[in-house]
mmCIF file of C-alpha atoms in Angstrom:
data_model
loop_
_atom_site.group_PDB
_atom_site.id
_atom_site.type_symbol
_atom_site.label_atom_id
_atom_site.label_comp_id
_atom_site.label_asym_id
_atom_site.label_seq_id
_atom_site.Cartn_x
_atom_site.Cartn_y
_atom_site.Cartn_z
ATOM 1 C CA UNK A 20 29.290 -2.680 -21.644
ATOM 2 C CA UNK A 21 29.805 -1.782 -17.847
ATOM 3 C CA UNK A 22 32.887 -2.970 -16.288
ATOM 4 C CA UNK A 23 32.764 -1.704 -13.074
ATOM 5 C CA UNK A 24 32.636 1.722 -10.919
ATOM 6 C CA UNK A 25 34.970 3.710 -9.824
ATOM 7 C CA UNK A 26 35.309 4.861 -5.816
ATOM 8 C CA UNK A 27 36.817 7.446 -3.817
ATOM 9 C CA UNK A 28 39.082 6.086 -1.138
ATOM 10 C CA UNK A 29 39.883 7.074 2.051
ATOM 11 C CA UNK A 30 40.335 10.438 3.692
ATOM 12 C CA UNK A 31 42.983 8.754 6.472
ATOM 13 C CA UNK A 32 45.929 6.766 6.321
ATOM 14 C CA UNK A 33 45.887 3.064 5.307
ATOM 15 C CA UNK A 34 41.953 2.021 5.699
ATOM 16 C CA UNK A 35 40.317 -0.821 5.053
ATOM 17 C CA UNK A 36 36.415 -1.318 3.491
ATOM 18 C CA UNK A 37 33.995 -3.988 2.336
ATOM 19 C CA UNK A 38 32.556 -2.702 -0.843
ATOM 20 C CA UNK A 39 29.142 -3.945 -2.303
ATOM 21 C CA UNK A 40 28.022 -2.940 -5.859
ATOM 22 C CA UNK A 41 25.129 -3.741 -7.425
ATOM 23 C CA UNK A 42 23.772 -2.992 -10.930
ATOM 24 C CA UNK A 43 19.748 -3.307 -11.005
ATOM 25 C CA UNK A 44 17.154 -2.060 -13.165
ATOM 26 C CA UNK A 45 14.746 1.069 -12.079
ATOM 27 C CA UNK A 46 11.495 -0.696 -13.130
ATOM 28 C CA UNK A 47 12.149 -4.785 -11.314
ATOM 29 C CA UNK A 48 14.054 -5.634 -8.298
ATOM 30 C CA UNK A 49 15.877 -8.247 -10.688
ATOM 31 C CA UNK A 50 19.716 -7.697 -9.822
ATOM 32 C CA UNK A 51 22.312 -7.600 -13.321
ATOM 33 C CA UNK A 52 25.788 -7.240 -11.161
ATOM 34 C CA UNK A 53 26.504 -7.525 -8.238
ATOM 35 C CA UNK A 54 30.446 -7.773 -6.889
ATOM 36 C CA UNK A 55 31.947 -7.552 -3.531
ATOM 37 C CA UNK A 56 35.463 -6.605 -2.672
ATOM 38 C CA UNK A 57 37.553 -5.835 0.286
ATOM 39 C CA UNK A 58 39.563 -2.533 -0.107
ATOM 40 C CA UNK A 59 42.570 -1.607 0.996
ATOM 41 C CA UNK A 60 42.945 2.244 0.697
ATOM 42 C CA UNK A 61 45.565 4.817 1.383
ATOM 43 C CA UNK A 62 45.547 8.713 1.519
ATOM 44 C CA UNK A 63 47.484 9.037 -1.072
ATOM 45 C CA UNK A 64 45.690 7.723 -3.814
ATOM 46 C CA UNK A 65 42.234 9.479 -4.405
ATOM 47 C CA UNK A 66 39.871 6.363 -6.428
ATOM 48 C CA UNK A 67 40.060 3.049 -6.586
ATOM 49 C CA UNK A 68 38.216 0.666 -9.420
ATOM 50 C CA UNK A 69 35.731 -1.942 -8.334
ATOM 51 C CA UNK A 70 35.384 -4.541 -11.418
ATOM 52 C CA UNK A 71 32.679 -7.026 -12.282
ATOM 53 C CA UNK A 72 32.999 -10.197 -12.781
ATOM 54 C CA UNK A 73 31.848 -10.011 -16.150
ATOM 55 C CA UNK A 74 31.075 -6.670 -18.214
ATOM 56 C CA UNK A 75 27.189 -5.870 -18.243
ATOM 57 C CA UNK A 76 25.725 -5.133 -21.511
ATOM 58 C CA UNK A 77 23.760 -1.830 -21.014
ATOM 59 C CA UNK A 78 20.659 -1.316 -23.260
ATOM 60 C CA UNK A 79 19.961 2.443 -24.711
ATOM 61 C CA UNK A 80 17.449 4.386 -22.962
ATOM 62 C CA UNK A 81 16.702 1.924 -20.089
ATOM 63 C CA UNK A 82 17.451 3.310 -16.962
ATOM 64 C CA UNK A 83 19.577 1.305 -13.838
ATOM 65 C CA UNK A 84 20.869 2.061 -10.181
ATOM 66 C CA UNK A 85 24.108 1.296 -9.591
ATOM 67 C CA UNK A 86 24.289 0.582 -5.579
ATOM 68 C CA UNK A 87 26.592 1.137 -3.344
ATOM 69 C CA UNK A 88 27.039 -0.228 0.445
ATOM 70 C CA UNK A 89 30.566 0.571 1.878
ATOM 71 C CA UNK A 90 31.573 -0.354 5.121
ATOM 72 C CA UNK A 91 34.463 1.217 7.024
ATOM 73 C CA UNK A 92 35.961 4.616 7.899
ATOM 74 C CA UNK A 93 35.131 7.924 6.115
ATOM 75 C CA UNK A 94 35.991 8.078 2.515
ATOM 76 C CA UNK A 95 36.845 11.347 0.133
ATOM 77 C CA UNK A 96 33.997 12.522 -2.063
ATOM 78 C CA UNK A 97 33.341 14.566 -4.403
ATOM 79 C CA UNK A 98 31.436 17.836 -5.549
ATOM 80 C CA UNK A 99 29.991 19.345 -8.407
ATOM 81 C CA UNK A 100 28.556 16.281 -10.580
ATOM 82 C CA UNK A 101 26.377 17.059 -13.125
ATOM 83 C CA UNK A 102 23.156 15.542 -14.303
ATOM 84 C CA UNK A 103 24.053 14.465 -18.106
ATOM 85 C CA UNK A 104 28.032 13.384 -18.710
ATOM 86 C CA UNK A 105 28.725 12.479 -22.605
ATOM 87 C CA UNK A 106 31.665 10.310 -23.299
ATOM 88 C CA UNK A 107 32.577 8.467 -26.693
ATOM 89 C CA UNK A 108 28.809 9.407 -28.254
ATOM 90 C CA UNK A 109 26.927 7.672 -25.243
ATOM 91 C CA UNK A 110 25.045 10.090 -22.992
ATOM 92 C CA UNK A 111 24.763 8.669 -19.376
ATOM 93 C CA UNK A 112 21.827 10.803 -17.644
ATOM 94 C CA UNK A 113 21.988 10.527 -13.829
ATOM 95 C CA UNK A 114 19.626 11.111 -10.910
ATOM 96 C CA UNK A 115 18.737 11.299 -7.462
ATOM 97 C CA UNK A 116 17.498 8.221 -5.987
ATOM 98 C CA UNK A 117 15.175 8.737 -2.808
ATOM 99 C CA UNK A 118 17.325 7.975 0.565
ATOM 100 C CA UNK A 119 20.531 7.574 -0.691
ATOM 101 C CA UNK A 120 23.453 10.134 0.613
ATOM 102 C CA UNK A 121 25.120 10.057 -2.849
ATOM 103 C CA UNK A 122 23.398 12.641 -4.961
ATOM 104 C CA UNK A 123 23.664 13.706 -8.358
ATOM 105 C CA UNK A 124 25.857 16.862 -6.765
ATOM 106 C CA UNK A 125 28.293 14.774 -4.270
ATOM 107 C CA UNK A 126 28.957 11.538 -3.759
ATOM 108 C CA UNK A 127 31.298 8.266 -3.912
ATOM 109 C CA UNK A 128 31.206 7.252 -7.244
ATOM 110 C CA UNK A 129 33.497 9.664 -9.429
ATOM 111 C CA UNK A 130 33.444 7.212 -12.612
ATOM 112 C CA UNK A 131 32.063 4.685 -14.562
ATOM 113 C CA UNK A 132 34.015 1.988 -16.872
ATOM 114 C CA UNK A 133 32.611 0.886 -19.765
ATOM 115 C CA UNK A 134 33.570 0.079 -23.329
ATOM 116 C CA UNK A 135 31.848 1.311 -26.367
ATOM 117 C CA UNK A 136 31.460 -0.719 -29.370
ATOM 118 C CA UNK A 137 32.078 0.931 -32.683
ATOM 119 C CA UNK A 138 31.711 -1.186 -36.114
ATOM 120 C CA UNK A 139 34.012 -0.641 -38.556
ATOM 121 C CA UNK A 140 32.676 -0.350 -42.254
ATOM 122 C CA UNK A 141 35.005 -3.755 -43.408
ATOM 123 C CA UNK A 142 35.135 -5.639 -40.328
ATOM 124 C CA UNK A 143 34.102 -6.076 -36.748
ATOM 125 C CA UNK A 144 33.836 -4.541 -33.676
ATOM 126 C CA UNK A 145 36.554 -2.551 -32.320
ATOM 127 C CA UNK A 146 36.196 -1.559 -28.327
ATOM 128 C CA UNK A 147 37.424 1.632 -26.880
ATOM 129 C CA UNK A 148 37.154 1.706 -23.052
ATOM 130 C CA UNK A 149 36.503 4.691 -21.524
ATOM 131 C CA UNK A 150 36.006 6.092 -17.704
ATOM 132 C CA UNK A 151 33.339 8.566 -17.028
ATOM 133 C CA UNK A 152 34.543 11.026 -14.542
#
């Protein structure tokens, strides 16, 4: 389950941004997530968490494009992001998407949260969350 993204803030002092995520599949224009949030950010703190309104169950080998529109002064990013990041068993593969400025390599999004659900032999569920960084 996706719970939300993780962001870099800013590079300033105290700024201020309208963030726009949305969660959509590669292969329809339908839209799964999509959250807006007004963020207050200071230098001093490197990423902030954006959180859905609800968690989005992700399906195994379907691909989606997490969006992001961010309006406001410049924002940290980072460097050296790799292509496949494996985290609790779950391998999240990511790629370039054609005219965005965040690229596999550098970027704005430093982290995913999501939970992973494990059955247990004798009971339920349990859920571990986890952020991908």
């Amino acid at each position: 389950m996706l719970h939300g993204v993780i962001l870099y803030g800013s590079v300033d002092d105290n700024a201020e941004y309208d963030a726009r995520v949305e969660i959509f599949s590669d292969t329809d224009s339908n839209v799964f997530e999509s959250s807006f949030n007004r963020l207050t950010t200071t230098r001093m703190e490197h990423t902030y968490e954006i959180m859905f309104n609800k968690p989005l169950p992700l399906q195994s080998s379907k691909q989606y494009i997490v969006s992001l529109q961010l309006t406001g002064p410049p924002t940290k990013i980072g460097s050296g992001g790799k292509s496949d990041c494996v985290n609790e068993g779950v391998t999240f593969h990511f790629k370039n998407v054609d005219g965005s400025k965040t690229t596999v390599e550098k970027g704005q999004l430093p982290g995913l949260l999501f939970t992973v659900m494990k059955k247990k032999p004798s009971s339920g569920a349990s859920v571990k969350t986890k952020s991908l960084r």
